[in-house]
Coordinates of C-alpha atoms and ligand atoms in Angstrom, one line a residue:
X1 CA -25.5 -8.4 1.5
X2 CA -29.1 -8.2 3.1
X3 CA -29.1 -6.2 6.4
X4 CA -31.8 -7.3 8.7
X5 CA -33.8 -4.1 10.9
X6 CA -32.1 -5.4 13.7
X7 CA -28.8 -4.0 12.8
X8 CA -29.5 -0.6 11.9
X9 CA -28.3 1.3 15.2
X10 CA -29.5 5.0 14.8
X11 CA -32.9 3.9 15.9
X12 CA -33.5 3.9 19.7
X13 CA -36.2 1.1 19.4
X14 CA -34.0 -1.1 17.4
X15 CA -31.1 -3.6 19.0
X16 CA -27.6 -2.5 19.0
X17 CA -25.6 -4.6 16.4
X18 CA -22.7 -5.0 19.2
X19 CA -26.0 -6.1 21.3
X20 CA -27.7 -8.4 19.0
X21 CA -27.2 -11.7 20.2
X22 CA -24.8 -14.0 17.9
X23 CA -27.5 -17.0 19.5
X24 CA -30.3 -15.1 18.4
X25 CA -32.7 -15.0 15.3
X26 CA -30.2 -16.5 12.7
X27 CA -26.3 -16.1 12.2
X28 CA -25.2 -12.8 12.2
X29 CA -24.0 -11.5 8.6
X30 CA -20.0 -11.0 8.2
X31 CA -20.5 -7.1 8.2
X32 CA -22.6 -7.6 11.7
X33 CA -19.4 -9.8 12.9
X34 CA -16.4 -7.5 11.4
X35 CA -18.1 -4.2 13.2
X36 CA -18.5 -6.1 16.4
X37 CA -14.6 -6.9 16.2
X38 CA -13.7 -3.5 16.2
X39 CA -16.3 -2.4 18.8
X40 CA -15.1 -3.8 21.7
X41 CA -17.1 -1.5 24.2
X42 CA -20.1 -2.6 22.5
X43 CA -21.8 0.8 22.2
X44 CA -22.9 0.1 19.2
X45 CA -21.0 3.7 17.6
X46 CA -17.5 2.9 16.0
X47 CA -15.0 5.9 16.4
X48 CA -13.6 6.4 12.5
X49 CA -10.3 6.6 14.2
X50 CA -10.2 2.9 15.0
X51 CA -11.6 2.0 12.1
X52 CA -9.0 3.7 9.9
X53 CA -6.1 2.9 12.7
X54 CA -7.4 -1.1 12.3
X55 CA -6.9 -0.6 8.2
X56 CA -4.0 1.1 8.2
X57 CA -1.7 -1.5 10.4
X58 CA -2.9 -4.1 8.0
X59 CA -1.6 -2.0 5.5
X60 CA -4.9 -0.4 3.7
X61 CA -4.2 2.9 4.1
X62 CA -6.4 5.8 3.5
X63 CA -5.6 6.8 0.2
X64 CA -6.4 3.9 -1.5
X65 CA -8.4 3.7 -4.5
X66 CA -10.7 0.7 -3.7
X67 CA -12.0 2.3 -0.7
X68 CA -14.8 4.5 -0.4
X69 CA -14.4 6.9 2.8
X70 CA -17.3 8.9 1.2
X71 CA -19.6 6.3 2.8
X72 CA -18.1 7.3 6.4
X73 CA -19.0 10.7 6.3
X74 CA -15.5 11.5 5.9
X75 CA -14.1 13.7 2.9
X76 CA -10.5 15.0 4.8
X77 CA -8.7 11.7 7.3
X78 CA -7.6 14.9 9.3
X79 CA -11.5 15.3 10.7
X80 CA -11.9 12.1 11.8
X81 CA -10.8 12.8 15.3
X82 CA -14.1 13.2 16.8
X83 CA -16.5 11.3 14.3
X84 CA -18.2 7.8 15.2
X85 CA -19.7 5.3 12.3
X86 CA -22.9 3.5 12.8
X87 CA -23.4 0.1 12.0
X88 CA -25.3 1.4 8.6
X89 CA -22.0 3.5 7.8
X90 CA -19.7 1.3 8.4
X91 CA -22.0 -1.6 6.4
X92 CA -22.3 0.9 3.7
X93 CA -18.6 1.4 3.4
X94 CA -17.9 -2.1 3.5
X95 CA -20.6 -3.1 0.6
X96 CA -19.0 -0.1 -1.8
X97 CA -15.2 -0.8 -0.9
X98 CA -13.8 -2.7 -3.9
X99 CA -14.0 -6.5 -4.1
X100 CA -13.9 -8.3 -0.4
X101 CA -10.7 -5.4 1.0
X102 CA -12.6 -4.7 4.1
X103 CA -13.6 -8.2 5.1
X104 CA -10.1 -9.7 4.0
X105 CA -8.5 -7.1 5.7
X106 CA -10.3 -7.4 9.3
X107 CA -10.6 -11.2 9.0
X108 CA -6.7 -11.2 8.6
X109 CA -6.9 -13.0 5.1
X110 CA -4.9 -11.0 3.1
X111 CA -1.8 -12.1 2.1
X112 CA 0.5 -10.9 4.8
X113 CA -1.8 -11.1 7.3
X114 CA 0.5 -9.5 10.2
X115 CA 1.4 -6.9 7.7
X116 CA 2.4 -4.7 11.4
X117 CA 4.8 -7.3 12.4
X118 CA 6.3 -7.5 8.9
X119 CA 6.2 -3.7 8.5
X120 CA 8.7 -3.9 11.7
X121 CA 11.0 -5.9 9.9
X122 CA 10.8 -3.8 7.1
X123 CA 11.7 -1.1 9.2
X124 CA 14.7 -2.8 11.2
X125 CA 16.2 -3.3 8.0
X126 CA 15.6 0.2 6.6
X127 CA 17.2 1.4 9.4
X128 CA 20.7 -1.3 9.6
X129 CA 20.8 -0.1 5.6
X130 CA 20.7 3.0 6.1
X131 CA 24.1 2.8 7.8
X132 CA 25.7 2.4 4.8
X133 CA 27.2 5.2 3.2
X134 CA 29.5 3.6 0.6
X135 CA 28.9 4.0 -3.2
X136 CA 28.7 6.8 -5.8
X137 CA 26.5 8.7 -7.5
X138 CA 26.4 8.3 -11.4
X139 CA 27.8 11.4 -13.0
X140 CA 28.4 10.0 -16.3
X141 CA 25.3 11.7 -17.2
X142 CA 25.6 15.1 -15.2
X143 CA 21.9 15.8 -14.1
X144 CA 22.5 12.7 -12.6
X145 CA 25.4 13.4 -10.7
X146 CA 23.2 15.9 -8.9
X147 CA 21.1 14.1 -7.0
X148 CA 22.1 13.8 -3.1
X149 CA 23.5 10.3 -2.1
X150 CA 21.3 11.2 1.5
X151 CA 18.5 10.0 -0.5
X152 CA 17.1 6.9 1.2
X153 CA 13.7 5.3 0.2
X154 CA 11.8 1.2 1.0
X155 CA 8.6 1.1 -0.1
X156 CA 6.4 -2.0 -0.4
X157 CA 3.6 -3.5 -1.9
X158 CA 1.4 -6.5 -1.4
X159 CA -0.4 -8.6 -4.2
X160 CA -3.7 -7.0 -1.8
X161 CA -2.5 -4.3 -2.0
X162 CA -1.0 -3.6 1.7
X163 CA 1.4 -0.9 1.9
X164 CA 4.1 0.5 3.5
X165 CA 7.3 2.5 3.3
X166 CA 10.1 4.0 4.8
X167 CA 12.4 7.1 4.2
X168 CA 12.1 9.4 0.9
X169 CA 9.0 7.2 -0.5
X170 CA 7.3 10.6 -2.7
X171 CA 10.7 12.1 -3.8
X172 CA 11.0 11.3 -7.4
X173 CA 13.5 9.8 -8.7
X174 CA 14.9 8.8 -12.7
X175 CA 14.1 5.6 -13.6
X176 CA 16.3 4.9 -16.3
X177 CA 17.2 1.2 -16.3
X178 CA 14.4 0.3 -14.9
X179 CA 11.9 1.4 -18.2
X180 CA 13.8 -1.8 -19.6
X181 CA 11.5 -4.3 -18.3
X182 CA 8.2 -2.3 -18.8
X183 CA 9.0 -1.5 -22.5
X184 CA 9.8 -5.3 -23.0
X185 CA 6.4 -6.0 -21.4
X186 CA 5.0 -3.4 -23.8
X187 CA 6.9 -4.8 -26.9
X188 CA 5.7 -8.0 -25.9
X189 CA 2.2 -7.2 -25.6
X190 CA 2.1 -5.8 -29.0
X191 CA 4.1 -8.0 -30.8
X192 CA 4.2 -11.6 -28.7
X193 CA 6.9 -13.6 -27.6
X194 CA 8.0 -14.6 -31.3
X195 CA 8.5 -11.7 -33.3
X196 CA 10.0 -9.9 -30.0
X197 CA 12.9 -12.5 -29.8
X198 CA 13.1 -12.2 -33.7
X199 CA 15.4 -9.3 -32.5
X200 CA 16.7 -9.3 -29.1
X201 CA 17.9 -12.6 -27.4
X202 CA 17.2 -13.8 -23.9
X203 CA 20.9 -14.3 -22.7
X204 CA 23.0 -12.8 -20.0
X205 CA 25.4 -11.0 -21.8
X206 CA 28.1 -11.3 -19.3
X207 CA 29.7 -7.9 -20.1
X208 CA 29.2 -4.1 -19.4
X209 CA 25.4 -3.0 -20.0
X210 CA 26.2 -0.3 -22.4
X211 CA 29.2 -2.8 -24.1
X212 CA 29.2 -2.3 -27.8
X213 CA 28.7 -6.0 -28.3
X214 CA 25.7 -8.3 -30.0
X215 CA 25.4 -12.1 -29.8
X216 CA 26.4 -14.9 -32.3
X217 CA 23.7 -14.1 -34.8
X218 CA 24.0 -10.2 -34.1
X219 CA 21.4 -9.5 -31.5
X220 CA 21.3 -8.0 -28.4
X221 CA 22.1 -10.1 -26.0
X222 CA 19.0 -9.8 -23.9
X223 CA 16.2 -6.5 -23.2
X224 CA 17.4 -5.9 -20.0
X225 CA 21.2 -3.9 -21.4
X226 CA 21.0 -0.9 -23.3
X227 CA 21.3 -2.3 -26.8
X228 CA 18.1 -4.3 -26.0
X229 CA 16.1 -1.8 -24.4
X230 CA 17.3 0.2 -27.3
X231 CA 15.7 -2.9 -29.8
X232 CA 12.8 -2.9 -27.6
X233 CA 11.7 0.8 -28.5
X234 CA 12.0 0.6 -31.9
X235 CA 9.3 -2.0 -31.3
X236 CA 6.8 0.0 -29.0
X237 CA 3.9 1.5 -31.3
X238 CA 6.3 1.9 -34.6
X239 CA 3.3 3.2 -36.6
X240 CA 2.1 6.2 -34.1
X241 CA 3.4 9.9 -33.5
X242 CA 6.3 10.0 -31.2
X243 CA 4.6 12.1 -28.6
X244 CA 1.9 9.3 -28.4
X245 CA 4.6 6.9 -28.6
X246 CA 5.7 8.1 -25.5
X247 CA 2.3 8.9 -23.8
X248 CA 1.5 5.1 -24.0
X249 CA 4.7 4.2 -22.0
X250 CA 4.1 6.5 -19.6
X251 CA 0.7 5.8 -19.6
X252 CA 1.6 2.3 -19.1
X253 CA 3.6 3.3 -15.7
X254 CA 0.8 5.2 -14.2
X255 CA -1.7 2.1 -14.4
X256 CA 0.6 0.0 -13.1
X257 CA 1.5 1.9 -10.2
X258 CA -2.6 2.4 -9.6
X259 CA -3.0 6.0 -11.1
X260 CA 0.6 7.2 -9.3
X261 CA 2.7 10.1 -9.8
X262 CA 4.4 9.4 -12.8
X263 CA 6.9 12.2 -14.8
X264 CA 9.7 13.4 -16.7
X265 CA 13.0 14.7 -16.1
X266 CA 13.5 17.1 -19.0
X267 CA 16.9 17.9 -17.9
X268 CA 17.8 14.4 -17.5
X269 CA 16.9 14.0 -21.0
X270 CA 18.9 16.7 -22.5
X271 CA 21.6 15.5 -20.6
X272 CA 21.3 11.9 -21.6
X273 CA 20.8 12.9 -25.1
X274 CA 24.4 14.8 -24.8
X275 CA 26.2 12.3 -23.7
X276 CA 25.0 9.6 -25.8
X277 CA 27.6 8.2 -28.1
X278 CA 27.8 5.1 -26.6
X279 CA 24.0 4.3 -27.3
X280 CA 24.6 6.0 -31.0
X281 CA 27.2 3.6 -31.4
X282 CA 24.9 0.8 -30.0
X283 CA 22.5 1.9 -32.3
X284 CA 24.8 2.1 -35.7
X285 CA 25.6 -1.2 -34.9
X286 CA 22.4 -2.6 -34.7
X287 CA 21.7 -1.3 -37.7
X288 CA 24.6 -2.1 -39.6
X289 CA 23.6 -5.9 -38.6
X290 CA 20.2 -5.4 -39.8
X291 CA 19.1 -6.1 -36.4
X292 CA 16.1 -3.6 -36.2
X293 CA 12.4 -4.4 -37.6
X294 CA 12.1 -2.9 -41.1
X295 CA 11.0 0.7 -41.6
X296 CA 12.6 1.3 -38.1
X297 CA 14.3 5.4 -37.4
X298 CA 17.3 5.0 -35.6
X299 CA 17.3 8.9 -34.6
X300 CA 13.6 8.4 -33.3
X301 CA 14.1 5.1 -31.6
X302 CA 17.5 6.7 -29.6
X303 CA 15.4 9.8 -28.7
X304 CA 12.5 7.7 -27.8
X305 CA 14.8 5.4 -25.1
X306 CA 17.0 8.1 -24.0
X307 CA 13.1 10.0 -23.2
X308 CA 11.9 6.6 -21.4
X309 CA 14.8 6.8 -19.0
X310 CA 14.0 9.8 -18.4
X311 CA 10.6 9.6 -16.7
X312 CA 10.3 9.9 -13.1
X313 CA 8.6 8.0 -10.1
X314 CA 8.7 7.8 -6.5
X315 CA 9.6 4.6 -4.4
X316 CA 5.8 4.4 -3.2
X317 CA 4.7 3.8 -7.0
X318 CA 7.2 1.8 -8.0
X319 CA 6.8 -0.3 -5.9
X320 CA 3.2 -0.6 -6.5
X321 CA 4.3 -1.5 -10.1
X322 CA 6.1 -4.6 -8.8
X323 CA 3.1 -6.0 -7.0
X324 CA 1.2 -5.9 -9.9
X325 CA 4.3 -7.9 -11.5
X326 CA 4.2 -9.9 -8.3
X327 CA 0.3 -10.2 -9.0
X328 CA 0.9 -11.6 -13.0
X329 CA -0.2 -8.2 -14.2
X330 CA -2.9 -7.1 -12.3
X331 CA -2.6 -4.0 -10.4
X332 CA -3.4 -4.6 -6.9
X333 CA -4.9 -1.0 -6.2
X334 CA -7.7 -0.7 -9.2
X335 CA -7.7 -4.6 -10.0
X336 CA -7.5 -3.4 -13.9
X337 CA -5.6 -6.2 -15.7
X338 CA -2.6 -4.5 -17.1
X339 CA -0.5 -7.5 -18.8
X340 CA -0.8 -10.6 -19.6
X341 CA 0.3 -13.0 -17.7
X342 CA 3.0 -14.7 -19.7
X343 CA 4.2 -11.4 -20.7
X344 CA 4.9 -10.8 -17.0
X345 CA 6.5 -14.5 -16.8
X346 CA 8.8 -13.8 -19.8
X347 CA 9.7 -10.5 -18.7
X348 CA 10.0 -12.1 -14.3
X349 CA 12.6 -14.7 -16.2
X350 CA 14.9 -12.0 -17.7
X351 CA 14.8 -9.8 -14.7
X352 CA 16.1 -12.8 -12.9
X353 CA 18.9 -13.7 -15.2
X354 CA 19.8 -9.8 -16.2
X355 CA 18.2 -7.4 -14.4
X356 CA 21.1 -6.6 -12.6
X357 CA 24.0 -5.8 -14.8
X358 CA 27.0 -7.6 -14.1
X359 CA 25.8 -9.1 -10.3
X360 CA 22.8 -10.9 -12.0
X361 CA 24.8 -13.9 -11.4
X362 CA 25.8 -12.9 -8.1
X363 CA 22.0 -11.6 -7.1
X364 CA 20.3 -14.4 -8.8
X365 CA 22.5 -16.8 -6.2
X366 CA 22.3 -15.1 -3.1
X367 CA 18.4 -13.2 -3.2
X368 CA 17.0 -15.4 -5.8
X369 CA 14.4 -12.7 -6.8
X370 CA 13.8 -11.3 -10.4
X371 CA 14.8 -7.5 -10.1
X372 CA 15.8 -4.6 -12.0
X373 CA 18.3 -1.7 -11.1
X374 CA 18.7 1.5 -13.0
X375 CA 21.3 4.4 -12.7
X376 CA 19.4 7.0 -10.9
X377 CA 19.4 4.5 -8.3
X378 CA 16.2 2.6 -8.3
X379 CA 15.6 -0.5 -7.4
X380 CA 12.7 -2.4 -8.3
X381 CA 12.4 -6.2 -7.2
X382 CA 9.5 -8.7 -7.4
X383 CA 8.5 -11.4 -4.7
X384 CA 6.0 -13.1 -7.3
X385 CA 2.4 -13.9 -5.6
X386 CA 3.6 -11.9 -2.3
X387 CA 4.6 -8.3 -2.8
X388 CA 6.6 -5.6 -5.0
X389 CA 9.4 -3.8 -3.5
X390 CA 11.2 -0.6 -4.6
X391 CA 14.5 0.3 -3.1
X392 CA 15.8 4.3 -3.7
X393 CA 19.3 4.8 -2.9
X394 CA 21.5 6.6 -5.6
X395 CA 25.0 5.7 -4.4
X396 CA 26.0 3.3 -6.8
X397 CA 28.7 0.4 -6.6
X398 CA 31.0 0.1 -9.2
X399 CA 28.7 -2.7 -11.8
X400 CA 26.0 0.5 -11.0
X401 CA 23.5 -1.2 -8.4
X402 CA 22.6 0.7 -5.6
X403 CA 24.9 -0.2 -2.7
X404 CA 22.1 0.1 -0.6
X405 CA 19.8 -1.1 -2.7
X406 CA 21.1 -4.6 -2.7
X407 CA 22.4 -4.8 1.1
X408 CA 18.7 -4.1 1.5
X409 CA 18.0 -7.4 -0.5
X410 CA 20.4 -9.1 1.1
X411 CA 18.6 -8.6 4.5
X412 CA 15.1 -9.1 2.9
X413 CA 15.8 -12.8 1.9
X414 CA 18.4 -13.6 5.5
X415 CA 15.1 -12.7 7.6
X416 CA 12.2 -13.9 4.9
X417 CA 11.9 -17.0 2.9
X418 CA 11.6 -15.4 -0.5
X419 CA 14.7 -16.8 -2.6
X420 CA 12.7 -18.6 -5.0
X421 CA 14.7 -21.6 -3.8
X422 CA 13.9 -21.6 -0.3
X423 CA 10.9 -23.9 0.0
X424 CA 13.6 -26.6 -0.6
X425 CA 15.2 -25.4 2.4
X426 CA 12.2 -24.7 4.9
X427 CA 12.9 -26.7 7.8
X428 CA 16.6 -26.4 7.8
X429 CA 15.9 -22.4 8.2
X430 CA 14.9 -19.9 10.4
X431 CA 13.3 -18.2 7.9
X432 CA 10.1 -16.2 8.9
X433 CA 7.2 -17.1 6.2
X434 CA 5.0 -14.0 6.4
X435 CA 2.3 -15.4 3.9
X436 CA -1.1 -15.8 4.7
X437 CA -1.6 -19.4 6.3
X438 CA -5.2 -20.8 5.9
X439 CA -7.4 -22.3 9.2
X440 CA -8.6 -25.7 6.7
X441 CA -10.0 -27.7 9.9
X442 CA -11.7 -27.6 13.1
X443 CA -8.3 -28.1 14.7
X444 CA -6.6 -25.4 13.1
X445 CA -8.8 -23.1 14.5
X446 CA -9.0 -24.6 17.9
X447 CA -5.4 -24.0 17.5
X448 CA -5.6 -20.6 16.4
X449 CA -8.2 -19.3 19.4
X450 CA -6.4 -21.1 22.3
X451 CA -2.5 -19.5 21.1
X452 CA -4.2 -16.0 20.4
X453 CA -5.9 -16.2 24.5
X454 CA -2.6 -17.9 25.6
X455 CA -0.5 -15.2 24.3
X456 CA -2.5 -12.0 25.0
X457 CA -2.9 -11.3 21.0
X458 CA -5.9 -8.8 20.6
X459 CA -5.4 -8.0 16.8
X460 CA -5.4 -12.2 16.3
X461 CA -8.3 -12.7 18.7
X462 CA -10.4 -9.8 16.4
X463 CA -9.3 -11.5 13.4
X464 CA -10.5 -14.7 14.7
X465 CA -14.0 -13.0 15.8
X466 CA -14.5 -11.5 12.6
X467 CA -14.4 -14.6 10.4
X468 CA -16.8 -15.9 12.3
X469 CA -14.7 -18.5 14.7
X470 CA -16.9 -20.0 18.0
X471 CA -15.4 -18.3 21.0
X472 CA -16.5 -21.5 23.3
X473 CA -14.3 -24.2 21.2
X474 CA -12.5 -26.6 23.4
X475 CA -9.1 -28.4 22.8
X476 CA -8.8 -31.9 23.9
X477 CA -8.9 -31.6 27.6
X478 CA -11.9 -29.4 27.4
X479 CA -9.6 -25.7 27.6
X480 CA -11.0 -22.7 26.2
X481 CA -9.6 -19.7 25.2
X482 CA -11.6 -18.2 28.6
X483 CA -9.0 -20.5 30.6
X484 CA -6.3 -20.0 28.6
X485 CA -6.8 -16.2 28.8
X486 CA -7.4 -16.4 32.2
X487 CA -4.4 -18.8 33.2
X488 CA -2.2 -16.3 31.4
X489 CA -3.4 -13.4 33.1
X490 CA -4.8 -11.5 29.9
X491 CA -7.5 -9.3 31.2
X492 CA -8.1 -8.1 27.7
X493 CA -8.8 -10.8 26.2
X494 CA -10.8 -12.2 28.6
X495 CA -13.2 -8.7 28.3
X496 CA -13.2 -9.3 24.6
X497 CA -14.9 -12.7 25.0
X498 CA -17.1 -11.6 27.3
X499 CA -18.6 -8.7 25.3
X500 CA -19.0 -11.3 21.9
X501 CA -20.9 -13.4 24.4
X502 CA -18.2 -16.4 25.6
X503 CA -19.4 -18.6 28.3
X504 CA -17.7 -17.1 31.7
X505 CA -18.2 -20.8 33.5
X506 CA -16.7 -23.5 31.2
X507 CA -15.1 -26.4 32.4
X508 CA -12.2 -28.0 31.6
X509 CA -11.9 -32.5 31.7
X510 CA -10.3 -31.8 35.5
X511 CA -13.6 -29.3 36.3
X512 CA -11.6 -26.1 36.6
X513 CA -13.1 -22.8 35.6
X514 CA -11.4 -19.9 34.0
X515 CA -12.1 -17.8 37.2
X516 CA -10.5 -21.7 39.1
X517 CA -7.7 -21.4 37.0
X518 CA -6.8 -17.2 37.5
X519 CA -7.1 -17.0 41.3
X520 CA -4.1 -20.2 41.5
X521 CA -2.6 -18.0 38.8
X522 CA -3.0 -15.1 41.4
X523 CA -3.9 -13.2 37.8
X524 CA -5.5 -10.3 39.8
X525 CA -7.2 -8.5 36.6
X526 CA -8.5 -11.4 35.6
X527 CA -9.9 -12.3 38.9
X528 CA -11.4 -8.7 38.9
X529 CA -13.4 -8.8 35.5
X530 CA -14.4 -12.3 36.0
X531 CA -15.9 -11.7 39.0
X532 CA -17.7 -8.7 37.6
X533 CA -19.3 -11.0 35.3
X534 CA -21.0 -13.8 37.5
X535 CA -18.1 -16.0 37.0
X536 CA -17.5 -19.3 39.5
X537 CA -15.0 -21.6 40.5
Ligands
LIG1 N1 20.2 6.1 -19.6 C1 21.1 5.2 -19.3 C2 22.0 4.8 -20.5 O1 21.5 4.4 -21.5 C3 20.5 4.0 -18.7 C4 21.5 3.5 -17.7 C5 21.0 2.6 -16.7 O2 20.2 2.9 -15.8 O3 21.5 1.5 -16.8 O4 23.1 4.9 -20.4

């Protein structure tokens, strides 16, 4: 976007942006409008600290790959203490951030636009969860057994992109059950929907997920239990090496979790591998039913899924793979197109109906989200167009979900409206929406200025400044957001109108002014910077 010479603020002969006049010489450009929401004392100098502070309660946080701090000055977030960001800095950064971030973000248009408020209820829930101590680890595969049952993890991730989480978020973890959904997406995208269900149904099973059973016609039952995960490797790159077999799987993992830590568990592996009659037997019987594509190695394929289960993530990335399941396959962080989207719609629909050994019946009915649980204690669950979730908890109930895991589920969809069912339901509920809601009309945003001054809420009242709202709109009987501020006694508020150039002196259909209506309010602040601004009754 064109900057005019007024804007630039290191020049002493030049206007201050947070002094150029939103009256004068044309609009002001959205950049112009964004930096005067943050710089509320109107120096014109931004300190990086509020900057960052602003980003990171919506949920952008420093470390993410679509913005670029370079353009700050700032290489370490440690330094910023003391540094301040022109207008031509903070412009800069905004014009080389990925896509419209910044401007989404500080206009409050990205999809959970209170991303602090839902971050709180995030953590209330972490912390109730928590509480729960019941369960068991897995031991059937020793390494396994290892792992401390303290281990605690919520991590979240928006279709924007906004994250957040909770508790032992960069410890990694196996993921074991939960390659089963990736490798079908993998399968999938190699192969298509067809030839895929050539050899592995799309049914519930109804019994154990490592049950030495196929369907009618001598299938697995669906790619979501072992003998189907099990199908699904033997249909990941056939023809290549096994070593690049397995590079493109976890290759796979690390773009959809946005370039995230993703590894391997040797031991795991070796210990899986052990104690692995169960999936040989799977395997043999497969096989025996002529269930595999031709030309497939049975030893190869059982190494290759036992190695799958085997890698290793941390809550924070996997949860940034379910948001770019929530997002049909784009990954929110880079915005590379991973999967197709009716790869991630085939592959949602399973992880609805199985994903969750023998509670997908149960889960399905009371959280209504597609999800996918593994062993080691992950849990991976998808709120399509809204966010990813993982949940890391390796105390196990006995169907092998994580206890806490699915409590935590449990209290996602009693506080938010995220069962897929209940938008038949809304009105009936209590159920907090947190999704972005758009201002469409002239009235909404009358609405939205007059509730932010009523209420005292600064983060609102910025939002509403930087998408470029008038600060003098009027409701019916001629109130403004000055009167409302000043009725309710919000000193703030009133002092961020006045510094983005509000009229002091409106009046309302009965002739009262803001300064009228704080002095029968006895709202002594108020009274105080009113006055200091020429303001009358
Ligand atoms: N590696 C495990 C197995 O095949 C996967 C178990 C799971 O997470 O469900 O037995």
């Amino acid at each position: 976007m064109a900057r005019t010479s007024k804007q630039k603020s290191q020049n002493a002969d030049v206007v201050l942006p947070s002094q150029a006049s939103p009256q004068g010489a044309g609009l002001p450009d959205e950049e112009f409008r964004l930096f005067s929401s943050l710089d509320t004392t109107g120096s014109g100098l931004l300190p990086a600290k509020r900057l960052i502070d602003a980003l990171e309660t919506l949920g952008i946080l420093v470390d993410d790959p679509r913005l670029d701090m370079s353009r700050l000055g700032i290489d370490n977030v440690r330094d910023v203490a003391d540094l301040s960001i022109s207008f031509e800095q903070f412009s800069s950064f905004v014009q080389n951030s990925k896509s419209t971030l910044i401007k989404d973000a500080l206009q409050g248009s990205l999809v959970v636009p209170d991303f602090d408020a839902f971050r709180a209820s995030l953590r209330d829930m972490f912390v109730a969860t928590k509480k729960n101590t019941s369960g068991q680890v897995a031991n059937y595969i020793p390494q396994l057994g290892r792992v401390s049952p303290e281990n605690f993890a919520v991590s979240a991730c928006t279709i924007d992109g906004q994250r957040t989480s909770f508790g032992n978020s960069t410890t990694p973890f196996c993921i074991q059950s939960v390659c089963k959904p990736i490798n079908y997406c993998i399968a999938l995208e190699q192969f298509g929907e067809e030839t895929v269900h050539k050899h592995v149904g799309r049914e519930p099973s109804g019994i154990g997920f490592n049950s030495l059973a196929l369907n009618s016609v001598g299938l697995p039952h669906n790619p979501m239990i072992n003998a189907g995960a099990i199908m699904m490797c033997s249909m990941i790159r056939p023809e290549e090496a096994m070593a690049d077999r397995f590079d493109s799987v976890v290759d796979m993992w690390r773009r959809l979790g946005g370039g995230g830590h993703v590894g391997f568990n040797n031991a795991v592996y070796l210990s899986e591998r052990q104690t692995a009659d169960r999936n040989f037997a799977l395997g043999y019987f497969m096989r025996e039913k002529n269930a595999f594509p031709k030309g497939t190695n049975l030893i190869d394929t059982l190494e290759f899924y036992f190695q799958c289960c085997s890698i290793e993530t941390t809550s924070d990335v996997m949860a940034i793979v379910a948001a770019t399941l929530a997002n049909g396959g784009i990954c929110p962080l880079t915005g590379e197109r991973i999967l197709g989207s009716n790869t991630v719609k085939n592959c949602l629909s399973l992880m609805s109906s199985c994903g969750m050994y023998d509670f997908s019946g149960e889960f399905a009915f009371l959280v209504g989200l597609p999800a996918k649980s593994g062993v080691g204690g992950g849990l991976m669950v998808v709120v399509p167009n809204v966010l990813g979730l993982c949940i890391w908890s390796p105390a196990l109930d006995n169907l092998g979900n994580s206890v806490r895991g699915v409590e935590f589920c449990k209290r996602l969809v009693e506080t938010f409206n995220f069962h897929v069912f209940d938008s038949l339901a809304s009105g009936t509920s209590n159920k907090v929406d947190p999704r972005q809601k758009r201002i469409n009309s002239h009235a909404q945003a009358v609405t939205a200025l007059c509730y932010a001054a009523a209420t005292g809420d600064v983060r609102e009242m910025r939002h509403l400044i930087a998408r470029g709202i008038d600060l003098n709109m009027a409701d019916y009987d001629g109130r403004t957001a000055m009167h409302l501020a000043a009725s309710e006694g919000h000193a703030a508020i009133i002092d961020i109108l006045i510094a983005r150039g509000a009229y002091v002196n409106p009046r309302d259909r009965w002739g009262n002014t803001p300064l009228g209506d704080a002095r029968s309010g006895l709202r002594a602040d108020v009274i105080t910077v009113l006055e200091a601004n020429n303001a009358i009754v």
